[in-house]
Coordinates of C-alpha atoms and ligand atoms in Angstrom, one line a residue:
X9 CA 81.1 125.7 98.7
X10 CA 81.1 124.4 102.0
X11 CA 84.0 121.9 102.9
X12 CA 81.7 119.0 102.8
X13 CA 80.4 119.8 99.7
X14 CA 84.3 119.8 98.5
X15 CA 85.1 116.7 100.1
X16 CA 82.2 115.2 98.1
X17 CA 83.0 116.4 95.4
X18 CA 87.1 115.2 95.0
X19 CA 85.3 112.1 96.2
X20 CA 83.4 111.8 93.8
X21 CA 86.2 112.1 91.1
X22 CA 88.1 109.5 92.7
X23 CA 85.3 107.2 92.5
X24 CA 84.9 107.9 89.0
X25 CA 89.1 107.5 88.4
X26 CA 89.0 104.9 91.1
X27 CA 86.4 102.6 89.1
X28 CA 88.2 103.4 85.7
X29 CA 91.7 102.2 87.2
X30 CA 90.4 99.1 88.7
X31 CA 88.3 97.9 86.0
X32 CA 91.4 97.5 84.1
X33 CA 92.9 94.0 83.8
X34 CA 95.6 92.7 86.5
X35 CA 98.5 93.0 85.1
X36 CA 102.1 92.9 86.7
X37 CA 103.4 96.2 87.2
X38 CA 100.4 97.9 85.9
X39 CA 99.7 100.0 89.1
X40 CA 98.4 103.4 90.3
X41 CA 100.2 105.8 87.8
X42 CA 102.7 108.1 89.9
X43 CA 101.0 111.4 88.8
X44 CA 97.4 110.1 90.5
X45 CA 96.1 112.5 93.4
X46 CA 96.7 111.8 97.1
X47 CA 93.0 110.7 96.9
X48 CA 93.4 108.3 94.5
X49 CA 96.5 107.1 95.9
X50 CA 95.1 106.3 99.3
X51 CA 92.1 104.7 97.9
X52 CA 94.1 102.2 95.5
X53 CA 96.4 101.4 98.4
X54 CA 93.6 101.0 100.9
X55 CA 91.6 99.0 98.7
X56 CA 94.5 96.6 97.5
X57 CA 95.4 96.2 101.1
X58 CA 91.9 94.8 102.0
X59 CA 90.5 94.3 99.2
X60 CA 90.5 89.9 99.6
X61 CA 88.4 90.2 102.8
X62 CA 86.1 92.8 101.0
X63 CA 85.3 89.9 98.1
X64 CA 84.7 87.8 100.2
X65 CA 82.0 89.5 102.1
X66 CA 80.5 90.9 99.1
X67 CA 80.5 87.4 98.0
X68 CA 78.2 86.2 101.2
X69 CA 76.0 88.4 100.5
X70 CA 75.6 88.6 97.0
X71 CA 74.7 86.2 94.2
X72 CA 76.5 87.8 90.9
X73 CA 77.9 91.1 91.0
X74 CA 79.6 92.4 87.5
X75 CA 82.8 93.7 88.0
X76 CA 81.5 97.6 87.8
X77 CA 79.5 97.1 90.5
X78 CA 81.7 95.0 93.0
X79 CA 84.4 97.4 92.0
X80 CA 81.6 100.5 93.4
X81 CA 80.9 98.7 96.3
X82 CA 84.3 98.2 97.0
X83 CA 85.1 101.9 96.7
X84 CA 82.9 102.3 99.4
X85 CA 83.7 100.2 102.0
X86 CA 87.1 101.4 101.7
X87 CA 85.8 105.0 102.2
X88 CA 83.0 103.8 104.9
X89 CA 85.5 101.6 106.7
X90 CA 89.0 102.5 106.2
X91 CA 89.5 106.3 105.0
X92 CA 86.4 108.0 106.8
X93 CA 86.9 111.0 105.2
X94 CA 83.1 110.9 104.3
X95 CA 80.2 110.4 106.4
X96 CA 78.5 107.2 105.8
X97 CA 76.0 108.6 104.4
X98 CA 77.3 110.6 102.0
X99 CA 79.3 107.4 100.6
X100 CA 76.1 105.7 100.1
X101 CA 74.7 108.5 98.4
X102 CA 77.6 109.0 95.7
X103 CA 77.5 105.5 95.4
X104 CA 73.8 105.0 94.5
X105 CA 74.2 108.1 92.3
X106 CA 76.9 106.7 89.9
X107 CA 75.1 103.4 90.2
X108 CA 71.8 104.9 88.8
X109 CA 73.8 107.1 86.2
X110 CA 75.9 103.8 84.9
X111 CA 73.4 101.4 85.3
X112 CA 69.9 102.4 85.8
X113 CA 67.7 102.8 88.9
X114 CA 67.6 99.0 89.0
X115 CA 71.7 99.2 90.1
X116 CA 71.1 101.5 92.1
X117 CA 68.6 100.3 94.3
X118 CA 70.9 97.3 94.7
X119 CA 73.7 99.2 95.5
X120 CA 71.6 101.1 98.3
X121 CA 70.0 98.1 99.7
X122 CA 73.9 96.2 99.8
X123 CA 75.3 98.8 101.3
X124 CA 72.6 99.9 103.7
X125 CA 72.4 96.4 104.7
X126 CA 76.1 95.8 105.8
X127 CA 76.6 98.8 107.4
X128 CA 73.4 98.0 109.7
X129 CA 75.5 94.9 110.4
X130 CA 78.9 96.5 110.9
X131 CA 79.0 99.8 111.7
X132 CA 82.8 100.5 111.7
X133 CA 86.0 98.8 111.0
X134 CA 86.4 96.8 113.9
X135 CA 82.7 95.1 113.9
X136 CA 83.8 94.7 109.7
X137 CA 86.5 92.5 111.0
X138 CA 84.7 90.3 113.5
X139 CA 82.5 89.7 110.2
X140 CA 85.6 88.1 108.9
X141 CA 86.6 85.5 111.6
X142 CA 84.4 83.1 109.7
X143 CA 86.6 83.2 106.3
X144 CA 89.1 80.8 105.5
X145 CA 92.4 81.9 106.9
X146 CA 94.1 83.2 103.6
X147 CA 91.2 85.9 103.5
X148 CA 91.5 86.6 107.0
X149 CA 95.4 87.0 106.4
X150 CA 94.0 89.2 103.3
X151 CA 96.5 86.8 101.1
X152 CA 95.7 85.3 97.7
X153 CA 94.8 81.6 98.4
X154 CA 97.6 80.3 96.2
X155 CA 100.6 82.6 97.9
X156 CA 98.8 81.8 101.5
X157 CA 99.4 78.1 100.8
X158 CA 103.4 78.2 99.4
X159 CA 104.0 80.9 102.3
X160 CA 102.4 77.9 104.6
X161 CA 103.8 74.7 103.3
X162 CA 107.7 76.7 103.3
X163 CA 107.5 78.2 106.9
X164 CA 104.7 77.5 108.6
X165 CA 101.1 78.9 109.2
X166 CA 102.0 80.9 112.2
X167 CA 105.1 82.5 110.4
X168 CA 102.2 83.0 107.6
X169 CA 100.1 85.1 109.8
X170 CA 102.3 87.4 111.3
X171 CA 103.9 88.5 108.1
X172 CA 100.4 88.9 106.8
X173 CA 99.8 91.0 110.2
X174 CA 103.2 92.7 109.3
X175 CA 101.9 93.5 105.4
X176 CA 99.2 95.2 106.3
X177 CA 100.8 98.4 107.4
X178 CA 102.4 101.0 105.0
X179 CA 105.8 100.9 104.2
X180 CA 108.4 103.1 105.9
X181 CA 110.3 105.5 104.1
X182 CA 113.7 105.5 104.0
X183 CA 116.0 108.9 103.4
X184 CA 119.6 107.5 102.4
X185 CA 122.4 110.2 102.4
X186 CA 123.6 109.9 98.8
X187 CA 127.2 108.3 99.5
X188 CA 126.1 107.1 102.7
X189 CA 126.3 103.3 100.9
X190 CA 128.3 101.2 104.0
X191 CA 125.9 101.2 106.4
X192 CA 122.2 100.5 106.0
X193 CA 120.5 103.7 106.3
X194 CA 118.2 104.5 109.4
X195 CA 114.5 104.1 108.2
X196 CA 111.8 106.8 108.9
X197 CA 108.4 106.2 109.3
X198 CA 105.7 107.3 107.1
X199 CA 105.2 110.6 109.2
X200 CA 108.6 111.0 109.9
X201 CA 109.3 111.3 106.8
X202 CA 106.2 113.4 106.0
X203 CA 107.5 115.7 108.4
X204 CA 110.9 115.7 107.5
X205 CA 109.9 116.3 103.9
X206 CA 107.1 119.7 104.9
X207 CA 110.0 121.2 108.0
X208 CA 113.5 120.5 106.0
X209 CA 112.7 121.2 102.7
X210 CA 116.2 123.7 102.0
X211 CA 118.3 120.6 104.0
X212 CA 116.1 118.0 101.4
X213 CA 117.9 118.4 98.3
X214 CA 117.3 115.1 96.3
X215 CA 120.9 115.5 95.2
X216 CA 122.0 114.8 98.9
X217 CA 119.0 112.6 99.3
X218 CA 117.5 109.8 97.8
X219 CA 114.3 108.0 99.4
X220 CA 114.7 104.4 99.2
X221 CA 114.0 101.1 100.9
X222 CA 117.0 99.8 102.8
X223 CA 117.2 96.0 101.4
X224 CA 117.4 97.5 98.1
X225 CA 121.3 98.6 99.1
X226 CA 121.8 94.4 99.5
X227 CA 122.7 93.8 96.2
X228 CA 125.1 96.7 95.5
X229 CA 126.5 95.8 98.5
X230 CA 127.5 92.5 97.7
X231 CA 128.5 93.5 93.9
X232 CA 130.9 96.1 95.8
X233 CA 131.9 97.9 92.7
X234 CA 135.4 99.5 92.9
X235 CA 136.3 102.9 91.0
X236 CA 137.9 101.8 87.3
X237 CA 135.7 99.1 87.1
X238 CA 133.1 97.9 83.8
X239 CA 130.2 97.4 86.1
X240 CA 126.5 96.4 83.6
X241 CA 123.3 96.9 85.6
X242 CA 120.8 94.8 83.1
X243 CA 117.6 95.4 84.7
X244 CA 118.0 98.8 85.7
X245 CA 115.2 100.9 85.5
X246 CA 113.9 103.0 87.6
X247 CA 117.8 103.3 88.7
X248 CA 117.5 102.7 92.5
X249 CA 120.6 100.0 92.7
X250 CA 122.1 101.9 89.3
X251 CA 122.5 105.0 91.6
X252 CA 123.8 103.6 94.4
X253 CA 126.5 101.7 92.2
X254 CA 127.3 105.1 90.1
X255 CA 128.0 106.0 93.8
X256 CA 130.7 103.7 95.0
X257 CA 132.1 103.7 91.2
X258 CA 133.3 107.2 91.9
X259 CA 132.7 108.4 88.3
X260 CA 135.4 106.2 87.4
X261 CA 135.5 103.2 84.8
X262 CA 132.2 102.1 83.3
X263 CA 128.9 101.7 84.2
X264 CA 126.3 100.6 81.4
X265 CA 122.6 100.7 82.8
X266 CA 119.9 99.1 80.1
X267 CA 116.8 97.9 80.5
X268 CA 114.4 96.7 78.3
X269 CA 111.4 98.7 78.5
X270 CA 111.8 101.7 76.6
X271 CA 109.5 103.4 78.6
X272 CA 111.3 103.1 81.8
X273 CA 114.1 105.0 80.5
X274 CA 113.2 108.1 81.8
X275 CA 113.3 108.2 84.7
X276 CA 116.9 106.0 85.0
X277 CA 118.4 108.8 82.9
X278 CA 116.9 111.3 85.3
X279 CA 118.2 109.3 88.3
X280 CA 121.3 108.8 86.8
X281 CA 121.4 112.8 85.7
X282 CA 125.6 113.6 86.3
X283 CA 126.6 110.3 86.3
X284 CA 129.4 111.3 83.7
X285 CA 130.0 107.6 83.4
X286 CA 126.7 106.5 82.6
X287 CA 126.3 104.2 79.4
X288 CA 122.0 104.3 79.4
X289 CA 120.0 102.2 76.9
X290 CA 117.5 99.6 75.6
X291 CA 119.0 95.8 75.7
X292 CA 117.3 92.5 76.5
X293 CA 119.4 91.1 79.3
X294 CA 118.6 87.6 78.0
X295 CA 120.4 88.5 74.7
X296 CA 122.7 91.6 75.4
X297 CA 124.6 92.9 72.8
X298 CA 127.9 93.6 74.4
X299 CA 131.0 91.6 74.1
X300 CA 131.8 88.3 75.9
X301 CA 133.8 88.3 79.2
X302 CA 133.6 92.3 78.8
X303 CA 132.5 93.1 82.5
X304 CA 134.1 92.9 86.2
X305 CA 130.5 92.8 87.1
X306 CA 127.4 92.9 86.4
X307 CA 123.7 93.2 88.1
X308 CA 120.6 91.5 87.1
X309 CA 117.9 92.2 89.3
X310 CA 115.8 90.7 87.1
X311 CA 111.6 90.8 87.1
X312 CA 110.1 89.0 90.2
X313 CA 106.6 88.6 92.0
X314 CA 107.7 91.3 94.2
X315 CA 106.4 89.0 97.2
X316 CA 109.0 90.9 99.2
X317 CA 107.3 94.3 98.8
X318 CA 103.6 93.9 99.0
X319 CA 103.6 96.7 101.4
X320 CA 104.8 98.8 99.1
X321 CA 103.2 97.5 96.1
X322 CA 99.6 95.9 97.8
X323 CA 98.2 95.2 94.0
X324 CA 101.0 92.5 94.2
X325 CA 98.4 90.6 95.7
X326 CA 96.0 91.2 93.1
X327 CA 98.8 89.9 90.4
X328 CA 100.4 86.6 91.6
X329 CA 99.0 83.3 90.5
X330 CA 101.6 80.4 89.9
X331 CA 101.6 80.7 86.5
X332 CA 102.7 83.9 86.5
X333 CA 105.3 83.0 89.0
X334 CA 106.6 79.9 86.1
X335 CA 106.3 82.1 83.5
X336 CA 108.8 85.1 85.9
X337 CA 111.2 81.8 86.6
X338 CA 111.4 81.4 82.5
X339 CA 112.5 85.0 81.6
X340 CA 114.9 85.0 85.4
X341 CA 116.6 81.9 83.8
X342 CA 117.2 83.3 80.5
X343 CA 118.3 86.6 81.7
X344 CA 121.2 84.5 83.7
X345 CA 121.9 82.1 80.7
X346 CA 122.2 85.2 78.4
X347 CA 124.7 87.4 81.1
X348 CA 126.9 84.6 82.2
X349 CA 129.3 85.2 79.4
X350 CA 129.7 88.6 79.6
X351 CA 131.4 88.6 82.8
X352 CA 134.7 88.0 83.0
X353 CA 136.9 85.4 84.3
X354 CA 137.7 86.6 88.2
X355 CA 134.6 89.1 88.3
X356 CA 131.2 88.7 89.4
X357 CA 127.5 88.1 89.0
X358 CA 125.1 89.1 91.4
X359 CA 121.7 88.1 90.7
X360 CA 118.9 90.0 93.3
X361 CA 115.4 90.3 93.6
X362 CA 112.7 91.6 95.6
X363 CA 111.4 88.3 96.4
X364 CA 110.7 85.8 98.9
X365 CA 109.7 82.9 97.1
X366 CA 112.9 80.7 97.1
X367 CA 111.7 79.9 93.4
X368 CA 113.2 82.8 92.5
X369 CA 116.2 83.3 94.6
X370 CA 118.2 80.5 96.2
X371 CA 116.8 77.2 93.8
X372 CA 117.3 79.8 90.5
X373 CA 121.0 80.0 91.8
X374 CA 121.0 76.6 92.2
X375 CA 119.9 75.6 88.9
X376 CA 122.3 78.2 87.3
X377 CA 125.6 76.7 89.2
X378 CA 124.7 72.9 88.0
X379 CA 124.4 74.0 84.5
X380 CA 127.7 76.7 84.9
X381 CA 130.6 75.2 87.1
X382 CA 132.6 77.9 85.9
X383 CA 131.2 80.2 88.5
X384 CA 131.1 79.9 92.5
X385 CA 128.3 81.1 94.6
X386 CA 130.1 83.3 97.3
X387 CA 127.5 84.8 99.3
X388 CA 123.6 84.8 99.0
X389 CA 121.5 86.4 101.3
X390 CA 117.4 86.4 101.8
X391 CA 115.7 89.8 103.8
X392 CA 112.8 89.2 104.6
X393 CA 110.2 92.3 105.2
X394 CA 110.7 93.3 108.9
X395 CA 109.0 96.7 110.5
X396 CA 112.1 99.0 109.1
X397 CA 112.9 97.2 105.7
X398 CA 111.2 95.2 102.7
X399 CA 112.0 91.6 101.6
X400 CA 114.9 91.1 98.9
X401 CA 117.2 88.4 97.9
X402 CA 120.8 88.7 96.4
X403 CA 123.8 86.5 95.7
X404 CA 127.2 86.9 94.6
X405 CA 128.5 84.0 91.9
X406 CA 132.2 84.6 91.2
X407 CA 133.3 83.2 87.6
X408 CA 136.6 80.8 88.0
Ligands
SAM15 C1 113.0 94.8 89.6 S1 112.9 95.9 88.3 C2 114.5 96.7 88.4 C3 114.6 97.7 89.4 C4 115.9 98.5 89.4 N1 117.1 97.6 89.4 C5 116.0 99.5 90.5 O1 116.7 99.3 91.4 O2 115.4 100.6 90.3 C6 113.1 94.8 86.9 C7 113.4 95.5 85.6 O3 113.7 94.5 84.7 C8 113.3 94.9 83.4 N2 113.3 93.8 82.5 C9 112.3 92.8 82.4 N3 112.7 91.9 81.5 C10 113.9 92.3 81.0 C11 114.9 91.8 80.1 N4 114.6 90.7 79.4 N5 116.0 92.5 79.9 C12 116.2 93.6 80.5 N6 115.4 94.2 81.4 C13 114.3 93.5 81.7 C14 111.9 95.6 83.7 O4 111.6 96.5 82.7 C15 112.2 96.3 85.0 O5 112.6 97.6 84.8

């Protein structure tokens, strides 16, 4: 087999995975499954990253397309114009070949003569993008039209288009020295930490290590647990903030991490592994089952939009709609109104998410201390993403 030939063929297969994984319905959360091939990987996060602007062309040209089929031509203008692993050529030709075998000769003559057709008009990436100039601005800032217009009307359309500029790159990665937990940690690139990874694998041991985003250390930070302390982390899976509070806890006093997906448990027990300490469960945070005024503190970083890490997470795009934002703001309210009385009187409530809708960060706090007087917002701070770090909001209520 010739490398070409190779290259088709793994392309191929992620077409195949590629079509199955976006054909299923949006759903929060519901993203590329961590055991997916590189392939597949950097086609999902290509395609989610662009994927607005791609619509939108497709939907120039085209009357109706079913989902199968804007899904195939999708794949390959993110292989044509932003992965270029494949000749053009050959893209076309896998893509008229699992039109014709899922939908007839009929599909795939259209898919040839749609494809054929806008590459004659932009050969490459950058003649793709002068196509765009003439779509409305939330395409051109590849944002959903609903998150383009909140983003606008709170801080401006020039702030707006430079984050969306900012949003299009891939996240860094960030090494953090386990222990390490004072001062933010300094961020690596993508290769960096590539490189780091392939040259220093005897000096990476993940239990010296642990690869996270910087402005998820925020709300640790500003919970400050001490060692003795009954410290609850209520929405802790995957364990990111649960580790880094195991950390300044010192295997000392208490630290009960619960979540309420089952499924997520996992992988907190496995980041929490010799955490003698560790008290890891099930629990709905909006009706927990421990005792009243029980903890010095407690963590909710409770489900959000995830606005703050869309380079991380590009389907977040895909996912938001304001319903789904009122619907986040519902359970983010009960989880508080179910916690508050576990904490008790002197400790503290720190209430985070990745976030930068002030919905769900400073106006949630808001509402909480109007209904709660018994507690006293003490700090409260917003991140938004930056070059080195992602977006995230945290606050710190102290109950009187
Ligand atoms: C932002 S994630 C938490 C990330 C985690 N703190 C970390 O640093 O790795 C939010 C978590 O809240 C959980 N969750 C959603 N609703 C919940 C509820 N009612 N009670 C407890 N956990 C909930 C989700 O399953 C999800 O794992």
């Amino acid at each position: 087999m010739t490398t070409a030939d190779t290259k088709s063929t793994g392309a191929e297969l992620a077409l195949r995975e590629f079509v199955k994984l976006a054909s299923q319905p949006p759903a929060p959360g519901a993203g590329i499954p961590e055991d997916a091939s590189p392939l597949l990987k950097n086609l999902w996060f290509s395609w989610n990253r662009q994927r607005i602007g791609f619509q939108w062309l497709l939907q120039q040209r085209c009357k109706k397309l079913r989902p199968r089929t804007e899904f195939l031509l999708e794949w390959a203008m993110t292989e044509c114009y932003l992965l270029t692993g494949l000749p053009q050529h050959a893209c076309v030709d896998l893509a008229v070949e699992y039109a014709k075998s899922h939908g007839g000769k009929e599909e795939a003559g259209f898919v040839n003569a749609v494809l054929r057709k806008l590459l004659r008009e932009a050969p490459d990436a950058t003649a793709l993008s002068a196509l765009l100039k003439d779509a409305p601005i939330a395409v051109q800032c590849q944002l959903p039209q609903a998150l383009y217009e909140r983003w606008k009307k709170s801080h401006g359309a020039q702030w707006t288009r430079e984050l969306a500029e900012l949003l299009q790159a891939p996240a860094t990665v960030t090494a953090r020295k386990r222990g390490s937990l004072t001062a933010l940690p300094a961020p690596l690139n993508f290769e960096d930490a590539q490189k780091f990874l392939q040259e220093s694998p005897a000096e990476f041991n993940p239990q010296e290590f642990y690869l996270q985003d910087a402005s998820t250390l925020l709300a640790p930070a500003l919970l400050n647990p001490m060692p003795g302390e009954t410290i609850a982390d209520l929405c802790a899976a995957p364990g990111g903030k649960s580790v880094a509070i195991a950390e300044r806890l010192q295997n000392q006093g208490r630290l009960i991490a619960t979540d309420s997906a089952e499924g997520r448990l996992p992988r907190l027990r496995e980041n929490l592994a010799g955490c003698a300490i560790a008290e890891i469960g099930v629990q709905d945070a909006a009706h927990p089952t421990l005792p009243k005024e029980s903890l010095d503190g407690v963590l909710l970083d409770v489900p959000c939009s995830n606005t703050g890490v869309i380079r991380r997470r590009p389907d977040v795009r895909r996912n938001f709609s304001i319903q789904h934002l009122q619907k986040l703001m519902e359970i983010q309210q009960e989880i508080l109104e179910g916690t508050a009385p576990l904490v008790k009187h002197g400790g503290r409530l720190v209430y985070s998410t990745c976030s930068i809708e002030d919905d769900e960060n400073i106006t949630q706090v808001k509402a909480f201390l109007q209904k709660h007087p018994e507690f006293t917002l003490e700090d409260a701070q917003q991140l938004y993403p930056t070059s080195t770090h992602d977006g995230a909001f945290a606050a710190r209520l102290r109950r009187n």
